[in-house]
Each structure stands twice: as structure tokens, then as C-alpha cells.
PDB file of C-alpha atoms in Angstrom:
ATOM      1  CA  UNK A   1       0.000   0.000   0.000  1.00  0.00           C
ATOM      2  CA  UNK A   2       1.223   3.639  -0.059  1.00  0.00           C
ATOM      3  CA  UNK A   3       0.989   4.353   3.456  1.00  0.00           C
ATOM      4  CA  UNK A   4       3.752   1.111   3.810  1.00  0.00           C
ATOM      5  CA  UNK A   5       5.780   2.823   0.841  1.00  0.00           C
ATOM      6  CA  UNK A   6       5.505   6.033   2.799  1.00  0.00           C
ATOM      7  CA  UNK A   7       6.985   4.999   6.075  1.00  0.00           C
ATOM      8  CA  UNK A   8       9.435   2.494   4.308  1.00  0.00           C
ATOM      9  CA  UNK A   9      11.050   5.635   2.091  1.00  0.00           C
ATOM     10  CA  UNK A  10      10.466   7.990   4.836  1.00  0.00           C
ATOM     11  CA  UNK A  11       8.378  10.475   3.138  1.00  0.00           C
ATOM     12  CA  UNK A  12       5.553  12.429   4.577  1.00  0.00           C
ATOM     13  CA  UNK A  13       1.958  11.289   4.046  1.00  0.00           C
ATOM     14  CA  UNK A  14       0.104  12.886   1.022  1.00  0.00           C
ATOM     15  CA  UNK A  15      -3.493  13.388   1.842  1.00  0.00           C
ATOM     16  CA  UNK A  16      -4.957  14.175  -2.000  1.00  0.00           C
ATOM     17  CA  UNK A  17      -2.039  12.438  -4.111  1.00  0.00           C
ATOM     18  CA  UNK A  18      -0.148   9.669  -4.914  1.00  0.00           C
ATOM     19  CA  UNK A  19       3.839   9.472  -5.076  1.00  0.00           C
ATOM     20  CA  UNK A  20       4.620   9.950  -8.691  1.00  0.00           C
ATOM     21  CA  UNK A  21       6.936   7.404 -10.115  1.00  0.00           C
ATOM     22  CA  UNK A  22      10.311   8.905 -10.148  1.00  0.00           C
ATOM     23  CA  UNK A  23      12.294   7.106 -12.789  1.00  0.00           C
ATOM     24  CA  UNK A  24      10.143   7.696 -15.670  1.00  0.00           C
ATOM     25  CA  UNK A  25      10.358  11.283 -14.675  1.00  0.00           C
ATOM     26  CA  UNK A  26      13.805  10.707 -14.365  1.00  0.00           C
ATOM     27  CA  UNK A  27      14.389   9.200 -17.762  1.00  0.00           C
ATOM     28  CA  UNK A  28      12.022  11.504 -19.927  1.00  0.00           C
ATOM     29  CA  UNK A  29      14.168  14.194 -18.105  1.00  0.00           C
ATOM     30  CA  UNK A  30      17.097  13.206 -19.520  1.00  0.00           C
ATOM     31  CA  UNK A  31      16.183  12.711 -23.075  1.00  0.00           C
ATOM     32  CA  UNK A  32      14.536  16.218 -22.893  1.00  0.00           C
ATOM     33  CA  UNK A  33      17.737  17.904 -21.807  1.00  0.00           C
ATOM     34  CA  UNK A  34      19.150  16.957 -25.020  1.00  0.00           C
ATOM     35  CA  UNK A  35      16.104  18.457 -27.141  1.00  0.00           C
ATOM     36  CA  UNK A  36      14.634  21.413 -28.057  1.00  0.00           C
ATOM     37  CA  UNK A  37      12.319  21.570 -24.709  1.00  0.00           C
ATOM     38  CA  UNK A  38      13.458  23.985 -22.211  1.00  0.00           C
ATOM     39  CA  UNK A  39      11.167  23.494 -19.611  1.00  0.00           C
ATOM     40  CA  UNK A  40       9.089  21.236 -17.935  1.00  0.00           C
ATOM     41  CA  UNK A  41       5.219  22.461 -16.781  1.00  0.00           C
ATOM     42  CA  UNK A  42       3.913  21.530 -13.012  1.00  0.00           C
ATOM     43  CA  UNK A  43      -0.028  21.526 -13.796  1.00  0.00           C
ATOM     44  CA  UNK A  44      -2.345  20.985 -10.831  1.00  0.00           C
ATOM     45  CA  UNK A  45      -6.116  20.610 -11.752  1.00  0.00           C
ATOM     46  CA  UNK A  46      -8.218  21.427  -9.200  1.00  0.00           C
ATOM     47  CA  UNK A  47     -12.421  20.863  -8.848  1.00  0.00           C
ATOM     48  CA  UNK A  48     -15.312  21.598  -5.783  1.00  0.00           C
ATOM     49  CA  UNK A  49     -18.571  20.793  -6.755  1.00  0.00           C
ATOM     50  CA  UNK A  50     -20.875  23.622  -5.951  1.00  0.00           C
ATOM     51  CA  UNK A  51     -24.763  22.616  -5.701  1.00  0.00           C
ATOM     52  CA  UNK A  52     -23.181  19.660  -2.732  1.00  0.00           C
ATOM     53  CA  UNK A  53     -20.473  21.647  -0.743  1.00  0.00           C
ATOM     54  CA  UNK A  54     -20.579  18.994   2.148  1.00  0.00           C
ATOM     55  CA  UNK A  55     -20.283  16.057  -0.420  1.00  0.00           C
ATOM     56  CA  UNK A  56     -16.563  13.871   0.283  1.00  0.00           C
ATOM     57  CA  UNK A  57     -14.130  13.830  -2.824  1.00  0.00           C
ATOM     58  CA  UNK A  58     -15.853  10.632  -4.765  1.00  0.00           C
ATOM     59  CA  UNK A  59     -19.310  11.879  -4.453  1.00  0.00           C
ATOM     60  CA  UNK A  60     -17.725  15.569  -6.505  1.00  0.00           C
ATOM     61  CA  UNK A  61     -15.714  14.066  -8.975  1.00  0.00           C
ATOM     62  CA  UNK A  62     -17.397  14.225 -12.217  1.00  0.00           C
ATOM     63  CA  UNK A  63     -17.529  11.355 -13.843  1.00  0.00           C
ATOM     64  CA  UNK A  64     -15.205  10.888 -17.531  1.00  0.00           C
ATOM     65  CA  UNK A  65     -18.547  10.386 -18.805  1.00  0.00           C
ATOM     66  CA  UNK A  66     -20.226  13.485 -17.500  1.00  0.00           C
ATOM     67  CA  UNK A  67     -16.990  15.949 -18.281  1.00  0.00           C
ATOM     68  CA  UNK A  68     -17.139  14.962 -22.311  1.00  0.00           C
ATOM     69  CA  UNK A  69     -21.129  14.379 -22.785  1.00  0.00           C
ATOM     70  CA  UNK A  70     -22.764  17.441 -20.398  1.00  0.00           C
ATOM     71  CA  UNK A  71     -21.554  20.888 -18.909  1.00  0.00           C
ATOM     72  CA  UNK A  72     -19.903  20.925 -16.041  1.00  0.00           C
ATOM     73  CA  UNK A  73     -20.989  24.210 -15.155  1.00  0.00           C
ATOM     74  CA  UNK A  74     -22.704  25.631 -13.145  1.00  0.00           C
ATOM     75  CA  UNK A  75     -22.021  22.735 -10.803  1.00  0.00           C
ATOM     76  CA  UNK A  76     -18.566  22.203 -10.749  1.00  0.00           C
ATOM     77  CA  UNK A  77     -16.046  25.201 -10.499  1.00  0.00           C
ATOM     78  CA  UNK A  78     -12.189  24.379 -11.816  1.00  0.00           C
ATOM     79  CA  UNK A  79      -8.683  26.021 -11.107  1.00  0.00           C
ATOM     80  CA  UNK A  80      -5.304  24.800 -13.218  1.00  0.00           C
ATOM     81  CA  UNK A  81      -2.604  26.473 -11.391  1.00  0.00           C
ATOM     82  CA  UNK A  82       0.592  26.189 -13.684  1.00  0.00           C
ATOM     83  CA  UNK A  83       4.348  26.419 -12.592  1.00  0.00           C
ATOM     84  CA  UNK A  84       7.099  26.377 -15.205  1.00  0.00           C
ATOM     85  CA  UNK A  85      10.404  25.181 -14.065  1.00  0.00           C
ATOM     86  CA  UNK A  86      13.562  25.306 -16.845  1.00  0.00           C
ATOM     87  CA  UNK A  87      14.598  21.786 -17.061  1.00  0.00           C
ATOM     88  CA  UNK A  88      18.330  23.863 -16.799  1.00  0.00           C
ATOM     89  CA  UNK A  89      17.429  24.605 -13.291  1.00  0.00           C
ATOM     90  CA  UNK A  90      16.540  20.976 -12.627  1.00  0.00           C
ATOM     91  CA  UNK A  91      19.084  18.325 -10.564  1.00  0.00           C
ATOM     92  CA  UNK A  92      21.141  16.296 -12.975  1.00  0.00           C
ATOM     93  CA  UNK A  93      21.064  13.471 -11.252  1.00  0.00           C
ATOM     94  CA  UNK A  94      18.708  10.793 -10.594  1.00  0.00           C
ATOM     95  CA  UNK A  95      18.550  10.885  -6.417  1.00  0.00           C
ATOM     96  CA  UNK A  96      18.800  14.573  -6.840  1.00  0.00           C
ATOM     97  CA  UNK A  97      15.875  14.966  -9.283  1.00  0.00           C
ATOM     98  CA  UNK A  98      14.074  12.108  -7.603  1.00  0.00           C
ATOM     99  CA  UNK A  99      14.159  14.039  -4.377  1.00  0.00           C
ATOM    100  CA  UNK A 100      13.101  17.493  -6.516  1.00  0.00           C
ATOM    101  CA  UNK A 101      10.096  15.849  -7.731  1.00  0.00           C
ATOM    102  CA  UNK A 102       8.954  14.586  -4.403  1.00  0.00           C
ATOM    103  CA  UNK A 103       9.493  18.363  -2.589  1.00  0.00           C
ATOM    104  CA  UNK A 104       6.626  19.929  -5.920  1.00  0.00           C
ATOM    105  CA  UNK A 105       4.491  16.849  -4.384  1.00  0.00           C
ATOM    106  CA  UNK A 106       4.508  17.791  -1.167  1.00  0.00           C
ATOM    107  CA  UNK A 107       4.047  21.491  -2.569  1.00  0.00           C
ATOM    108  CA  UNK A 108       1.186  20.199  -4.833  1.00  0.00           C
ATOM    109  CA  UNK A 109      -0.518  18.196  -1.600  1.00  0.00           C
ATOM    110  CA  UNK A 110      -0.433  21.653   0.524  1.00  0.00           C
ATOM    111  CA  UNK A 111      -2.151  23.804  -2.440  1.00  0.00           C
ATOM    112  CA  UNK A 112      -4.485  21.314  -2.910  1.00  0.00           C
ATOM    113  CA  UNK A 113      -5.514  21.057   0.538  1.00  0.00           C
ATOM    114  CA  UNK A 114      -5.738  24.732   0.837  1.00  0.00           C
ATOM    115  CA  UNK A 115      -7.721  25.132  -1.700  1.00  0.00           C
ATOM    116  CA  UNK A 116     -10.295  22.547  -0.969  1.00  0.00           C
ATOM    117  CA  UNK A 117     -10.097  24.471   2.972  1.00  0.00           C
ATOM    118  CA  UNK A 118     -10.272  27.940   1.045  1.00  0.00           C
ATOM    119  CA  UNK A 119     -10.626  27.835  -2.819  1.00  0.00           C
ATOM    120  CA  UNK A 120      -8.316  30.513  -3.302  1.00  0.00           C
ATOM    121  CA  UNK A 121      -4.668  30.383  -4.338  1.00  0.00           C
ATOM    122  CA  UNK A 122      -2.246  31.290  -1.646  1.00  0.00           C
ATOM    123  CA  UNK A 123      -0.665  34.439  -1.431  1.00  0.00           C
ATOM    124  CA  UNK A 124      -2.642  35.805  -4.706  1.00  0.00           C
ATOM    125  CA  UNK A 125      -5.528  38.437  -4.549  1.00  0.00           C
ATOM    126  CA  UNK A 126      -8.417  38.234  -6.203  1.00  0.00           C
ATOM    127  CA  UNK A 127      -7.505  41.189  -8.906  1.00  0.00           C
ATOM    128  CA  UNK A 128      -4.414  39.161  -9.280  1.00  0.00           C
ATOM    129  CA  UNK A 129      -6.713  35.544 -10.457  1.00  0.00           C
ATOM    130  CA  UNK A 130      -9.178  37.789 -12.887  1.00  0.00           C
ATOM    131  CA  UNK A 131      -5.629  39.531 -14.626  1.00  0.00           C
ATOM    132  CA  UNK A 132      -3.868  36.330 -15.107  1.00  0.00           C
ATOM    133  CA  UNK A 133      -7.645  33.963 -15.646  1.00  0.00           C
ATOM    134  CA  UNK A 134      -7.489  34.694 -19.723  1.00  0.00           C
ATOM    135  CA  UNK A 135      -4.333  36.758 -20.661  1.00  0.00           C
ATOM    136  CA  UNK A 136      -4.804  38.345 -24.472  1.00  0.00           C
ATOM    137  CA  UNK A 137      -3.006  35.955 -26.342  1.00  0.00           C
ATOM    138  CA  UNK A 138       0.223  38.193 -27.078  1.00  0.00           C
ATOM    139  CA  UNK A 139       1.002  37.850 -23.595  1.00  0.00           C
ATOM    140  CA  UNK A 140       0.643  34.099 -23.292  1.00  0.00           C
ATOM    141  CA  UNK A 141       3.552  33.890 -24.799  1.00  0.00           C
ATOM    142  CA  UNK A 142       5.967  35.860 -23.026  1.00  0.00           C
ATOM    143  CA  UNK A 143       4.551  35.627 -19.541  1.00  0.00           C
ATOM    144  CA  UNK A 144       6.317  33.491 -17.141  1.00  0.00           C
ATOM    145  CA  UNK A 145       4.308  31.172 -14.934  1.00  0.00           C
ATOM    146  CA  UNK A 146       5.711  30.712 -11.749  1.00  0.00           C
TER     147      UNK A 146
END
């Protein structure tokens, strides 16, 4: 179970995630440093249902079914939050980038949880979310996500 690979790795527990599997990260790393790609982009999808605030995370999730067959709104209410990171930046080695990937999960598990305590993004106002919720397209481009 996770909770055994947890305690036998010594890694906090996640509450909303599962460990990601570190070698293919690892691996598709590598072969990108060698490419054209210059950096690698953290996306966190985020959902609350809001006609059952009260209801636990399997009774909100909408179904596959349900997202590409009906609207989702206005019941459900989504967030991506995006961070860029240049794969320059990134360890070069294995343990190294191993260990890097596990710190964004831990990151990842905190947002998440605030946001399902809060549903607003931490340290960001609300003028900030409507400004950066649908750039003009020009600045899409030269914008960088942090």
C-alpha cells in the first residue's frame, strides 16, 4: 500500500495524491535535456462541486462520462494552477531529481488542501486571479508562470 511505501522511504503522508513514479520522470528528463524543450510544466487541476459543498471527494468528482457528454458548469467550479520550471534549473542526477520531484508533491498536496479548505490560491488576490484567468493571447507567450 502507499501508506507502507511512505513509512518504508520515509516520506511524509500525502493526503490528495499519490507518489509519482520517479524514474520515468527521471528518464524523460534526460532525453529532454538533449532536445529542443526547455522546460518542464507543473499543472495541478483542481475541482469543488458547488450545488453539494458537504459532499466527500468521490461523491464531486465528475464522472469521464459526464466531463465529455454534459456541462460541467454551473455545478462544478475548476482552477489549473501552472508552474514552469527550466529543465536547466533541474538536478542532474537521478537521487537529486528524484528528491526534486517529491518536494513539488509535497508542494502540490499543501495547495491542494488549501484550496479545498479555502478555494483561493495562496498568497494571490483576487484582482491578481481575474488579470492572469485569460491573458490576451500576445502575452501568453511571453509571460512566465511561476
Amino acid at each position: 500500500t502507499w501508506d507502507a511505501y511512505e513509512k518504508a522511504n520515509n516520506l511524509p503522508v500525502l493526503n490528495h495524491l499519490l507518489w509519482p513514479r520517479g524514474k520515468g520522470f527521471c528518464v524523460s528528463t534526460a532525453a529532454l535535456r538533449n532536445s529542443h524543450v526547455t522546460h518542464v510544466y507543473d499543472l495541478t487541476l483542481c475541482y469543488r462541486r458547488t450545488d453539494r459543498p458537504g459532499a466527500t471527494n468521490t461523491e464531486s468528482a465528475p464522472t469521464p462520462v459526464r466531463m465529455h457528454s454534459h456541462s460541467l458548469q454551473p455545478k462544478y467550479k475548476f482552477h489549473v494552477h501552472v508552474k514552469r520550471y527550466a529543465i536547466a534549473d533541474l538536478p542532474a542526477d537521478e537521487a537529486g531529481l528524484t528528491r526534486w520531484l517529491q518536494e513539488r508533491y509535497v508542494e502540490k498536496d499543501r495547495f491542494l488542501e488549501h484550496m479545498r479548505a479555502d478555494w483561493s490560491v495562496p498568497g494571490v488576490t483576487a484582482f491578481d486571479q481575474l488579470q492572469t484567468t485569460a491573458p490576451p493571447a500576445a502575452a501568453t507567450e511571453s509571460k512566465k508562470l511561476q
